[in-house]
mmCIF file of C-alpha atoms and ligand atoms in Angstrom:
data_model
loop_
_atom_site.group_PDB
_atom_site.id
_atom_site.type_symbol
_atom_site.label_atom_id
_atom_site.label_comp_id
_atom_site.label_asym_id
_atom_site.label_seq_id
_atom_site.Cartn_x
_atom_site.Cartn_y
_atom_site.Cartn_z
ATOM 1 C CA MET A 227 -32.172 -12.245 26.523
ATOM 2 C CA LYS A 228 -28.550 -12.999 25.693
ATOM 3 C CA ALA A 229 -26.790 -15.429 27.990
ATOM 4 C CA MET A 230 -24.355 -13.808 30.404
ATOM 5 C CA ILE A 231 -20.711 -14.593 29.875
ATOM 6 C CA GLN A 232 -18.613 -15.833 32.757
ATOM 7 C CA THR A 233 -16.011 -13.105 33.208
ATOM 8 C CA GLN A 234 -12.704 -14.402 34.428
ATOM 9 C CA LEU A 235 -10.416 -12.182 36.500
ATOM 10 C CA ILE A 236 -6.711 -12.853 36.120
ATOM 11 C CA ALA A 237 -4.354 -11.132 38.540
ATOM 12 C CA ALA A 238 -0.935 -10.251 37.181
ATOM 13 C CA LYS A 239 1.284 -10.619 40.194
ATOM 14 C CA GLY A 240 4.509 -8.649 40.307
ATOM 15 C CA GLY A 241 3.465 -6.651 37.260
ATOM 16 C CA GLN A 242 3.684 -9.594 34.835
ATOM 17 C CA LEU A 243 1.433 -12.427 33.687
ATOM 18 C CA SER A 244 2.622 -15.928 34.502
ATOM 19 C CA SER A 245 3.417 -17.999 31.419
ATOM 20 C CA GLU A 246 0.240 -20.108 31.881
ATOM 21 C CA ASP A 247 -1.943 -17.019 32.233
ATOM 22 C CA LEU A 248 -0.256 -15.407 29.243
ATOM 23 C CA GLN A 249 -0.917 -18.476 27.140
ATOM 24 C CA TYR A 250 -4.549 -18.505 28.280
ATOM 25 C CA VAL A 251 -5.020 -14.837 27.327
ATOM 26 C CA CYS A 252 -3.379 -15.325 23.922
ATOM 27 C CA GLN A 253 -5.588 -18.333 23.180
ATOM 28 C CA ALA A 254 -8.661 -16.344 24.177
ATOM 29 C CA LEU A 255 -7.726 -13.510 21.778
ATOM 30 C CA ALA A 256 -6.977 -15.943 18.961
ATOM 31 C CA ALA A 257 -10.403 -17.547 19.545
ATOM 32 C CA GLY A 258 -12.221 -14.214 19.090
ATOM 33 C CA LYS A 259 -12.785 -13.545 22.786
ATOM 34 C CA LEU A 260 -12.688 -10.187 24.570
ATOM 35 C CA VAL A 261 -9.857 -9.475 26.993
ATOM 36 C CA ALA A 262 -9.552 -6.297 29.062
ATOM 37 C CA PHE A 263 -5.981 -5.421 29.986
ATOM 38 C CA PRO A 264 -4.067 -2.511 31.530
ATOM 39 C CA THR A 265 -2.113 0.014 29.514
ATOM 40 C CA GLU A 266 -0.111 2.978 30.813
ATOM 41 C CA THR A 267 -3.101 5.285 30.122
ATOM 42 C CA VAL A 268 -6.348 3.440 30.935
ATOM 43 C CA TYR A 269 -7.587 -0.165 30.710
ATOM 44 C CA GLY A 270 -8.360 -1.315 27.156
ATOM 45 C CA LEU A 271 -10.961 -3.821 25.946
ATOM 46 C CA GLY A 272 -9.081 -5.956 23.454
ATOM 47 C CA ALA A 273 -9.950 -8.257 20.579
ATOM 48 C CA ASN A 274 -8.078 -9.465 17.504
ATOM 49 C CA ALA A 275 -8.204 -6.358 15.280
ATOM 50 C CA LEU A 276 -8.290 -8.490 12.125
ATOM 51 C CA ASP A 277 -11.307 -10.576 13.225
ATOM 52 C CA PRO A 278 -14.471 -8.606 12.339
ATOM 53 C CA ASP A 279 -16.760 -10.778 14.497
ATOM 54 C CA ALA A 280 -14.587 -10.335 17.571
ATOM 55 C CA VAL A 281 -14.379 -6.584 16.970
ATOM 56 C CA LYS A 282 -18.164 -6.356 16.594
ATOM 57 C CA ARG A 283 -18.462 -7.863 20.059
ATOM 58 C CA ILE A 284 -16.382 -4.978 21.474
ATOM 59 C CA PHE A 285 -18.941 -2.497 20.152
ATOM 60 C CA ALA A 286 -21.799 -4.574 21.582
ATOM 61 C CA ALA A 287 -20.178 -5.004 25.013
ATOM 62 C CA LYS A 288 -19.504 -1.264 25.361
ATOM 63 C CA GLY A 289 -22.677 -0.045 23.665
ATOM 64 C CA ARG A 290 -20.371 1.951 21.385
ATOM 65 C CA PRO A 291 -21.682 3.685 18.246
ATOM 66 C CA ALA A 292 -20.509 1.750 15.175
ATOM 67 C CA ASP A 293 -18.983 4.841 13.533
ATOM 68 C CA ASN A 294 -16.471 5.392 16.346
ATOM 69 C CA PRO A 295 -13.229 3.662 15.252
ATOM 70 C CA LEU A 296 -10.945 1.641 17.531
ATOM 71 C CA ILE A 297 -7.236 2.017 18.177
ATOM 72 C CA VAL A 298 -5.125 -0.949 17.073
ATOM 73 C CA HIS A 299 -2.372 -1.857 19.547
ATOM 74 C CA ILE A 300 0.910 -3.408 18.489
ATOM 75 C CA ALA A 301 4.158 -4.576 20.115
ATOM 76 C CA ALA A 302 6.660 -3.739 17.352
ATOM 77 C CA ILE A 303 6.935 -0.924 14.808
ATOM 78 C CA LYS A 304 7.283 -3.394 11.953
ATOM 79 C CA GLN A 305 3.657 -4.482 12.553
ATOM 80 C CA VAL A 306 2.551 -1.097 11.187
ATOM 81 C CA ASN A 307 3.435 -2.202 7.654
ATOM 82 C CA GLU A 308 0.679 -4.807 7.378
ATOM 83 C CA LEU A 309 -1.924 -2.356 8.730
ATOM 84 C CA VAL A 310 -1.333 0.720 6.546
ATOM 85 C CA THR A 311 -0.772 1.707 2.931
ATOM 86 C CA GLU A 312 1.548 4.580 3.804
ATOM 87 C CA PHE A 313 3.815 5.346 6.760
ATOM 88 C CA SER A 314 5.215 8.835 6.165
ATOM 89 C CA LYS A 315 8.650 9.898 7.337
ATOM 90 C CA LEU A 316 7.256 12.228 9.989
ATOM 91 C CA ALA A 317 4.790 9.598 11.254
ATOM 92 C CA ARG A 318 7.608 7.086 11.486
ATOM 93 C CA THR A 319 9.804 9.567 13.354
ATOM 94 C CA LEU A 320 7.022 10.123 15.898
ATOM 95 C CA ALA A 321 6.523 6.376 16.300
ATOM 96 C CA GLU A 322 10.225 5.829 16.824
ATOM 97 C CA HIS A 323 10.442 8.606 19.369
ATOM 98 C CA PHE A 324 7.237 8.143 21.385
ATOM 99 C CA TRP A 325 6.535 4.395 21.176
ATOM 100 C CA PRO A 326 5.995 2.537 23.329
ATOM 101 C CA GLY A 327 3.899 5.347 24.766
ATOM 102 C CA PRO A 328 0.610 7.255 24.807
ATOM 103 C CA LEU A 329 0.576 8.409 21.170
ATOM 104 C CA THR A 330 -1.912 7.137 18.578
ATOM 105 C CA LEU A 331 -1.099 7.724 14.914
ATOM 106 C CA ILE A 332 -3.950 7.906 12.397
ATOM 107 C CA LEU A 333 -2.668 6.362 9.160
ATOM 108 C CA PRO A 334 -4.190 5.299 5.801
ATOM 109 C CA ALA A 335 -5.550 1.786 6.435
ATOM 110 C CA SER A 336 -4.600 -1.242 4.398
ATOM 111 C CA PRO A 337 -7.545 -3.324 3.111
ATOM 112 C CA GLN A 338 -6.416 -5.983 5.639
ATOM 113 C CA VAL A 339 -7.955 -3.938 8.470
ATOM 114 C CA PRO A 340 -11.678 -4.772 8.665
ATOM 115 C CA ALA A 341 -14.058 -1.828 8.160
ATOM 116 C CA VAL A 342 -15.669 -2.471 11.557
ATOM 117 C CA THR A 343 -12.317 -1.855 13.302
ATOM 118 C CA ARG A 344 -11.959 1.470 11.453
ATOM 119 C CA GLY A 345 -15.552 2.569 12.074
ATOM 120 C CA GLY A 346 -15.876 2.606 8.286
ATOM 121 C CA LEU A 347 -13.122 5.221 7.859
ATOM 122 C CA PRO A 348 -10.295 4.855 5.310
ATOM 123 C CA THR A 349 -7.771 5.334 8.146
ATOM 124 C CA VAL A 350 -6.673 3.325 11.168
ATOM 125 C CA GLY A 351 -5.409 4.503 14.558
ATOM 126 C CA ILE A 352 -2.322 2.633 15.808
ATOM 127 C CA ARG A 353 -0.307 2.739 19.003
ATOM 128 C CA MET A 354 2.251 0.748 20.942
ATOM 129 C CA PRO A 355 1.357 0.984 24.629
ATOM 130 C CA CYS A 356 4.041 1.330 27.284
ATOM 131 C CA HIS A 357 2.874 -1.186 29.838
ATOM 132 C CA PRO A 358 4.659 -4.461 30.587
ATOM 133 C CA ILE A 359 1.444 -6.529 30.677
ATOM 134 C CA ALA A 360 0.015 -5.005 27.498
ATOM 135 C CA LEU A 361 3.336 -5.570 25.722
ATOM 136 C CA GLN A 362 3.512 -9.143 27.034
ATOM 137 C CA ILE A 363 0.076 -9.893 25.564
ATOM 138 C CA LEU A 364 0.704 -8.081 22.285
ATOM 139 C CA SER A 365 4.041 -9.660 21.625
ATOM 140 C CA ALA A 366 3.171 -13.196 22.744
ATOM 141 C CA SER A 367 -0.084 -13.248 20.752
ATOM 142 C CA GLY A 368 1.554 -11.665 17.706
ATOM 143 C CA LEU A 369 -1.821 -10.089 16.989
ATOM 144 C CA PRO A 370 -2.714 -6.478 16.371
ATOM 145 C CA VAL A 371 -5.275 -5.878 19.136
ATOM 146 C CA ALA A 372 -8.138 -3.418 18.723
ATOM 147 C CA ALA A 373 -8.822 -1.866 22.107
ATOM 148 C CA PRO A 374 -10.981 1.062 23.069
ATOM 149 C CA SER A 375 -11.082 2.106 26.706
ATOM 150 C CA ALA A 376 -12.721 -0.731 28.682
ATOM 151 C CA ASN A 377 -15.726 1.237 29.948
ATOM 152 C CA THR A 378 -19.384 1.318 28.995
ATOM 153 C CA SER A 379 -19.737 4.021 26.336
ATOM 154 C CA GLY A 380 -20.266 7.397 28.023
ATOM 155 C CA LYS A 381 -18.682 6.416 31.359
ATOM 156 C CA PRO A 382 -15.292 7.603 32.570
ATOM 157 C CA SER A 383 -12.463 5.388 31.340
ATOM 158 C CA PRO A 384 -11.311 2.668 33.761
ATOM 159 C CA VAL A 385 -8.053 3.172 35.638
ATOM 160 C CA VAL A 386 -8.332 0.069 37.835
ATOM 161 C CA ALA A 387 -9.592 -3.438 36.995
ATOM 162 C CA GLN A 388 -12.523 -2.964 39.382
ATOM 163 C CA ASP A 389 -13.864 -0.167 37.120
ATOM 164 C CA VAL A 390 -13.794 -2.576 34.172
ATOM 165 C CA TYR A 391 -15.589 -5.233 36.215
ATOM 166 C CA GLU A 392 -18.258 -2.732 37.237
ATOM 167 C CA ASP A 393 -19.034 -1.865 33.607
ATOM 168 C CA LEU A 394 -18.404 -5.076 31.684
ATOM 169 C CA ALA A 395 -18.760 -8.136 33.941
ATOM 170 C CA GLY A 396 -20.964 -10.699 32.183
ATOM 171 C CA ARG A 397 -20.178 -9.169 28.776
ATOM 172 C CA ILE A 398 -16.523 -10.053 28.255
ATOM 173 C CA GLU A 399 -14.472 -13.191 28.829
ATOM 174 C CA VAL A 400 -11.349 -11.977 30.630
ATOM 175 C CA ILE A 401 -10.149 -9.055 32.747
ATOM 176 C CA VAL A 402 -6.424 -8.916 33.442
ATOM 177 C CA ASP A 403 -5.863 -7.037 36.700
ATOM 178 C CA GLY A 404 -2.522 -5.236 36.578
ATOM 179 C CA GLY A 405 -3.257 -2.655 39.269
ATOM 180 C CA PRO A 406 -3.849 1.045 38.639
ATOM 181 C CA THR A 407 -2.754 2.498 35.300
ATOM 182 C CA GLY A 408 -0.197 5.295 35.542
ATOM 183 C CA ILE A 409 -1.122 8.237 33.335
ATOM 184 C CA GLY A 410 -4.873 8.123 33.864
ATOM 185 C CA VAL A 411 -5.979 9.904 30.683
ATOM 186 C CA GLU A 412 -5.949 8.318 27.238
ATOM 187 C CA SER A 413 -3.352 8.584 24.495
ATOM 188 C CA THR A 414 -2.882 11.649 22.309
ATOM 189 C CA VAL A 415 -4.499 10.983 18.922
ATOM 190 C CA VAL A 416 -2.723 12.648 15.997
ATOM 191 C CA LEU A 417 -3.086 12.861 12.257
ATOM 192 C CA VAL A 418 0.097 13.613 10.331
ATOM 193 C CA LYS A 419 -0.591 15.684 7.224
ATOM 194 C CA GLY A 420 2.476 16.619 5.222
ATOM 195 C CA ASP A 421 4.731 18.497 7.626
ATOM 196 C CA VAL A 422 2.002 19.215 10.158
ATOM 197 C CA ILE A 423 0.917 17.217 13.205
ATOM 198 C CA ARG A 424 -2.769 17.644 13.922
ATOM 199 C CA VAL A 425 -3.897 16.760 17.447
ATOM 200 C CA LEU A 426 -7.385 15.257 17.346
ATOM 201 C CA ARG A 427 -7.461 14.302 21.026
ATOM 202 C CA PRO A 428 -5.024 15.693 23.615
ATOM 203 C CA GLY A 429 -3.594 13.028 25.915
ATOM 204 C CA GLY A 430 -0.507 11.589 27.551
ATOM 205 C CA ILE A 431 1.957 13.033 25.007
ATOM 206 C CA THR A 432 1.780 16.822 25.169
ATOM 207 C CA VAL A 433 1.588 19.377 22.374
ATOM 208 C CA GLU A 434 4.877 20.776 23.672
ATOM 209 C CA GLN A 435 6.553 17.378 23.213
ATOM 210 C CA LEU A 436 5.190 17.013 19.668
ATOM 211 C CA ARG A 437 6.307 20.523 18.729
ATOM 212 C CA GLN A 438 9.931 19.387 18.866
ATOM 213 C CA PHE A 439 9.279 17.453 15.665
ATOM 214 C CA ALA A 440 6.990 19.616 13.522
ATOM 215 C CA GLU A 441 4.342 22.306 13.520
ATOM 216 C CA VAL A 442 1.407 21.242 15.687
ATOM 217 C CA GLN A 443 -2.200 22.238 15.105
ATOM 218 C CA VAL A 444 -4.706 21.388 17.798
ATOM 219 C CA ASP A 445 -8.033 20.483 16.252
ATOM 220 C CA PRO A 446 -10.750 22.905 17.405
ATOM 221 C CA GLY A 447 -12.818 19.941 18.603
ATOM 222 C CA ALA A 448 -10.032 18.955 20.996
ATOM 223 C CA VAL A 449 -10.209 22.228 22.902
ATOM 224 C CA ALA A 450 -13.886 22.985 22.358
ATOM 225 C CA GLU A 451 -15.752 24.838 25.061
ATOM 226 C CA THR A 452 -19.098 24.025 23.485
ATOM 227 C CA PRO A 453 -20.377 20.713 22.072
ATOM 228 C CA VAL A 454 -18.826 19.827 18.707
ATOM 229 C CA GLN A 455 -21.248 20.244 15.786
ATOM 230 C CA GLY A 456 -21.072 18.977 12.215
ATOM 231 C CA PRO A 457 -18.478 16.660 10.659
ATOM 232 C CA VAL A 458 -15.393 15.909 12.774
ATOM 233 C CA LEU A 459 -12.068 14.262 11.984
ATOM 234 C CA SER A 460 -12.201 12.022 15.023
ATOM 235 C CA PRO A 461 -15.668 10.564 15.583
ATOM 236 C CA GLY A 462 -15.053 10.142 19.323
ATOM 237 C CA MET A 463 -15.127 13.927 19.696
ATOM 238 C CA LYS A 464 -18.803 14.265 18.968
ATOM 239 C CA TYR A 465 -20.086 11.922 21.665
ATOM 240 C CA ARG A 466 -20.773 12.952 25.245
ATOM 241 C CA HIS A 467 -18.033 11.267 27.232
ATOM 242 C CA TYR A 468 -16.776 10.805 30.730
ATOM 243 C CA ALA A 469 -20.070 11.917 32.147
ATOM 244 C CA PRO A 470 -20.906 11.493 35.820
ATOM 245 C CA GLU A 471 -24.612 11.008 36.534
ATOM 246 C CA ALA A 472 -25.093 14.289 38.447
ATOM 247 C CA PRO A 473 -24.938 17.593 36.558
ATOM 248 C CA ALA A 474 -21.508 19.164 36.838
ATOM 249 C CA VAL A 475 -20.014 22.620 36.516
ATOM 250 C CA LEU A 476 -16.343 23.275 35.733
ATOM 251 C CA VAL A 477 -14.486 26.362 36.955
ATOM 252 C CA GLU A 478 -11.582 27.402 34.735
ATOM 253 C CA GLY A 479 -9.135 30.287 34.878
ATOM 254 C CA GLU A 480 -5.429 31.053 34.884
ATOM 255 C CA ALA A 481 -5.309 32.455 38.433
ATOM 256 C CA ALA A 482 -5.511 29.656 41.008
ATOM 257 C CA GLU A 483 -6.859 31.934 43.757
ATOM 258 C CA ALA A 484 -9.727 33.159 41.592
ATOM 259 C CA VAL A 485 -10.618 29.594 40.597
ATOM 260 C CA GLU A 486 -10.561 28.478 44.231
ATOM 261 C CA LYS A 487 -12.755 31.387 45.273
ATOM 262 C CA LYS A 488 -15.313 30.600 42.566
ATOM 263 C CA VAL A 489 -15.372 26.886 43.443
ATOM 264 C CA ILE A 490 -16.110 27.751 47.073
ATOM 265 C CA GLU A 491 -18.802 30.220 46.067
ATOM 266 C CA LEU A 492 -20.547 27.675 43.816
ATOM 267 C CA VAL A 493 -20.415 25.015 46.532
ATOM 268 C CA GLN A 494 -21.936 27.405 49.074
ATOM 269 C CA GLU A 495 -24.658 28.416 46.634
ATOM 270 C CA ARG A 496 -25.630 24.802 46.073
ATOM 271 C CA LEU A 497 -25.565 23.970 49.780
ATOM 272 C CA ALA A 498 -27.883 26.916 50.405
ATOM 273 C CA ARG A 499 -30.323 25.317 47.965
ATOM 274 C CA GLY A 500 -30.320 22.158 50.085
ATOM 275 C CA GLN A 501 -28.208 20.094 47.696
ATOM 276 C CA ARG A 502 -25.701 17.392 48.445
ATOM 277 C CA VAL A 503 -22.617 18.584 46.571
ATOM 278 C CA GLY A 504 -19.716 16.648 45.079
ATOM 279 C CA VAL A 505 -16.480 18.569 44.745
ATOM 280 C CA MET A 506 -13.514 17.511 42.659
ATOM 281 C CA ALA A 507 -10.630 19.842 43.367
ATOM 282 C CA SER A 508 -6.997 20.214 44.315
ATOM 283 C CA VAL A 509 -5.712 19.316 47.767
ATOM 284 C CA GLU A 510 -5.379 23.058 48.427
ATOM 285 C CA THR A 511 -8.939 23.968 47.494
ATOM 286 C CA CYS A 512 -10.376 21.003 49.423
ATOM 287 C CA GLN A 513 -8.416 22.118 52.477
ATOM 288 C CA ARG A 514 -9.764 25.648 52.140
ATOM 289 C CA LEU A 515 -13.324 24.308 51.851
ATOM 290 C CA ARG A 516 -12.916 22.366 55.078
ATOM 291 C CA GLU A 517 -11.850 25.600 56.736
ATOM 292 C CA VAL A 518 -14.526 27.918 55.409
ATOM 293 C CA LEU A 519 -17.654 25.765 55.304
ATOM 294 C CA ALA A 520 -19.971 25.793 58.292
ATOM 295 C CA PRO A 521 -19.693 22.552 60.319
ATOM 296 C CA LYS A 522 -23.404 21.856 59.713
ATOM 297 C CA ASP A 523 -22.738 21.923 55.937
ATOM 298 C CA LEU A 524 -19.746 19.596 55.855
ATOM 299 C CA PRO A 525 -21.784 16.342 55.957
ATOM 300 C CA PHE A 526 -23.461 17.473 52.720
ATOM 301 C CA VAL A 527 -20.213 17.866 50.817
ATOM 302 C CA GLU A 528 -18.275 15.003 49.225
ATOM 303 C CA LEU A 529 -14.700 16.153 48.691
ATOM 304 C CA MET A 530 -12.689 14.310 46.038
ATOM 305 C CA GLU A 531 -9.089 15.473 46.111
ATOM 306 C CA THR A 532 -7.245 15.159 42.812
ATOM 307 C CA SER A 533 -3.712 16.185 43.733
ATOM 308 C CA HIS A 534 -1.697 19.288 44.540
ATOM 309 C CA ARG A 535 -2.670 22.229 42.378
ATOM 310 C CA PHE A 536 0.532 22.305 40.356
ATOM 311 C CA ASP A 537 0.930 18.514 40.053
ATOM 312 C CA LEU A 538 -0.861 18.157 36.730
ATOM 313 C CA ALA A 539 0.329 14.575 36.204
ATOM 314 C CA GLY A 540 -1.079 13.629 39.608
ATOM 315 C CA ILE A 541 -4.378 15.322 38.777
ATOM 316 C CA ALA A 542 -4.589 13.540 35.399
ATOM 317 C CA ALA A 543 -4.037 10.208 37.144
ATOM 318 C CA ASN A 544 -7.010 10.838 39.440
ATOM 319 C CA ILE A 545 -9.783 12.507 37.451
ATOM 320 C CA TYR A 546 -11.538 9.384 36.193
ATOM 321 C CA ARG A 547 -11.384 7.738 39.605
ATOM 322 C CA CYS A 548 -13.025 10.821 41.135
ATOM 323 C CA LEU A 549 -15.688 11.074 38.440
ATOM 324 C CA ARG A 550 -16.629 7.430 38.861
ATOM 325 C CA ARG A 551 -16.745 7.766 42.619
ATOM 326 C CA PHE A 552 -19.410 10.471 42.352
ATOM 327 C CA ASP A 553 -21.805 7.981 40.767
ATOM 328 C CA HIS A 554 -21.662 5.954 43.989
ATOM 329 C CA LEU A 555 -22.173 8.930 46.255
ATOM 330 C CA ALA A 556 -25.690 10.126 45.445
ATOM 331 C CA VAL A 557 -24.736 13.782 45.019
ATOM 332 C CA ASP A 558 -27.200 16.266 43.480
ATOM 333 C CA SER A 559 -24.553 18.243 41.662
ATOM 334 C CA ILE A 560 -20.812 18.413 41.129
ATOM 335 C CA VAL A 561 -18.393 21.351 41.179
ATOM 336 C CA MET A 562 -15.040 20.708 39.481
ATOM 337 C CA GLU A 563 -11.877 22.761 39.662
ATOM 338 C CA GLY A 564 -10.112 23.131 36.313
ATOM 339 C CA THR A 565 -6.354 23.353 35.809
ATOM 340 C CA THR A 566 -4.062 25.429 33.629
ATOM 341 C CA THR A 567 -3.989 24.089 30.061
ATOM 342 C CA GLY A 568 -0.259 23.709 29.359
ATOM 343 C CA GLY A 569 1.322 20.248 29.119
ATOM 344 C CA ILE A 570 -1.026 17.469 30.191
ATOM 345 C CA GLY A 571 -3.381 20.215 31.444
ATOM 346 C CA LEU A 572 -4.828 20.336 27.919
ATOM 347 C CA ALA A 573 -5.914 16.692 28.165
ATOM 348 C CA ILE A 574 -7.372 17.349 31.627
ATOM 349 C CA ALA A 575 -9.342 20.351 30.314
ATOM 350 C CA ASN A 576 -10.617 18.344 27.342
ATOM 351 C CA ARG A 577 -11.917 15.554 29.618
ATOM 352 C CA LEU A 578 -13.363 17.819 32.314
ATOM 353 C CA ARG A 579 -15.141 20.071 29.808
ATOM 354 C CA LYS A 580 -16.883 17.031 28.366
ATOM 355 C CA ALA A 581 -17.649 15.652 31.830
ATOM 356 C CA ALA A 582 -19.274 18.980 32.679
ATOM 357 C CA GLY A 583 -21.350 18.837 29.501
ATOM 358 C CA TYR A 584 -19.546 22.114 28.610
ATOM 359 C CA ASN A 585 -21.105 23.871 31.604
ATOM 360 C CA ILE A 586 -18.048 26.051 32.230
ATOM 361 C CA VAL A 587 -17.630 29.081 34.491
ATOM 362 C CA ARG A 588 -14.609 31.142 33.555
ATOM 363 C CA VAL A 589 -12.949 33.447 36.076
HETATM 364 O O1 TXA B 271 -4.965 5.478 25.684
HETATM 365 C C1 TXA B 271 -5.765 5.089 24.837
HETATM 366 O O2 TXA B 271 -5.805 5.563 23.700
HETATM 367 C C2 TXA B 271 -6.745 3.978 25.234
HETATM 368 C C3 TXA B 271 -5.917 2.727 25.525
HETATM 369 C C4 TXA B 271 -6.787 1.531 25.818
HETATM 370 O O3 TXA B 271 -5.048 2.488 24.463
HETATM 371 N N1 TXA B 271 -7.696 3.726 24.190
HETATM 372 C C5 TXA B 271 -8.696 4.598 23.906
HETATM 373 O O4 TXA B 271 -9.551 4.183 22.908
HETATM 374 O O5 TXA B 271 -8.855 5.654 24.495
HETATM 375 P P1 TXA B 271 -10.982 4.834 22.647
HETATM 376 O O6 TXA B 271 -11.608 3.977 21.651
HETATM 377 O O7 TXA B 271 -11.664 5.016 23.931
HETATM 378 O O8 TXA B 271 -10.655 6.224 21.976
HETATM 379 C C6 TXA B 271 -10.112 6.235 20.679
HETATM 380 C C7 TXA B 271 -10.257 7.601 20.074
HETATM 381 C C8 TXA B 271 -11.691 7.908 19.712
HETATM 382 O O9 TXA B 271 -11.942 9.274 20.003
HETATM 383 C C9 TXA B 271 -11.727 7.630 18.220
HETATM 384 O O10 TXA B 271 -12.719 8.382 17.574
HETATM 385 C C10 TXA B 271 -10.314 8.021 17.788
HETATM 386 O O11 TXA B 271 -9.501 7.635 18.864
HETATM 387 N N2 TXA B 271 -9.911 7.287 16.580
HETATM 388 C C11 TXA B 271 -9.609 5.979 16.477
HETATM 389 N N3 TXA B 271 -9.338 5.652 15.191
HETATM 390 C C12 TXA B 271 -9.463 6.780 14.475
HETATM 391 C C13 TXA B 271 -9.344 7.112 13.088
HETATM 392 N N4 TXA B 271 -9.052 6.194 12.182
HETATM 393 N N5 TXA B 271 -9.551 8.399 12.719
HETATM 394 C C14 TXA B 271 -9.856 9.337 13.628
HETATM 395 N N6 TXA B 271 -10.002 9.084 14.946
HETATM 396 C C15 TXA B 271 -9.812 7.839 15.375
HETATM 397 MG MG1 MG B 272 -12.913 5.752 25.326
#
């Protein structure tokens, strides 16, 4: 058996690393060690993107399939030049407008970027995160840092340092605790082809925001309602992701009342079968459930409130926390309330559909 690594927790007080802690983290990265750190989306598991041995350890720590490429994080746009062979005008415009921020650009990789970082693809995903601690680390180290979400492969992405600890303690050297991340779903991954922006993974930057700059095509895999088959542009799309341990069903529809009604019906059906039911739904639907369920049933329902029905940003910030919580609650099944799919709702739908294993009820 491999020896366990001592995982060190470093708390960033006041939203910044102290200069000693920053130096420690930079030395660790330069020495090929693994450092988890907060970004504005989710926590990332970082290593020097140009060090193939360090990057290999990311895949091992997460149990990540080797063909799923990593995103390289940078602190300044000029760092793109050493990582790519071409930076088109449109790609550059997007970088200038949305960075630092939750947008990942897929660009033709320079031979400098090790194949392991790219999952063997000829392209590399790059982003500049908008988080003071991430930017501190990236700019002080001067390194491009490969960082997938800091979860075990297949688990919901971590939005607090405790989630990272739960999955990766004993497998990585450092976890920087910077409190909860803000956005709660990952970056939008885009491929720029000529004059068209192709969204491979919906995320923190919305399709509506991108449309101000060019025509936007959303890859079918990004909005799939069934598992993705065959070759895909973004390897991450073909793996089952964000999966809670209990089987889940997702209720989707444009009319909030109809969705609420269906959620309640499915919960009652499951309770009647003697199940312990997890519910992930809006404040409004949870309130309604408390009103309509029989008092004898309430102890068998675990209600996870996301946010108010029309507060999509608030819901996005909470979905992974709720999904993880279910794994600690010994529920037999999970009923999830979907949202509308405009704005960040598209990213929410993409994550929840996968979490439900594409078990979707449409009303
Ligand atoms: O917000 C985020 O993007 C977070 C934080 C830590 O930055 N990172 C993240 O990384 O979500 P990860 O590895 O969990 O997801 C990266 C996604 C995967 O679906 C992967 O397949 C895709 O981006 N990807 C990365 N490089 C790619 C490439 N060269 N071509 C196509 N897809 C790529
Ligand atoms: Mg991930």
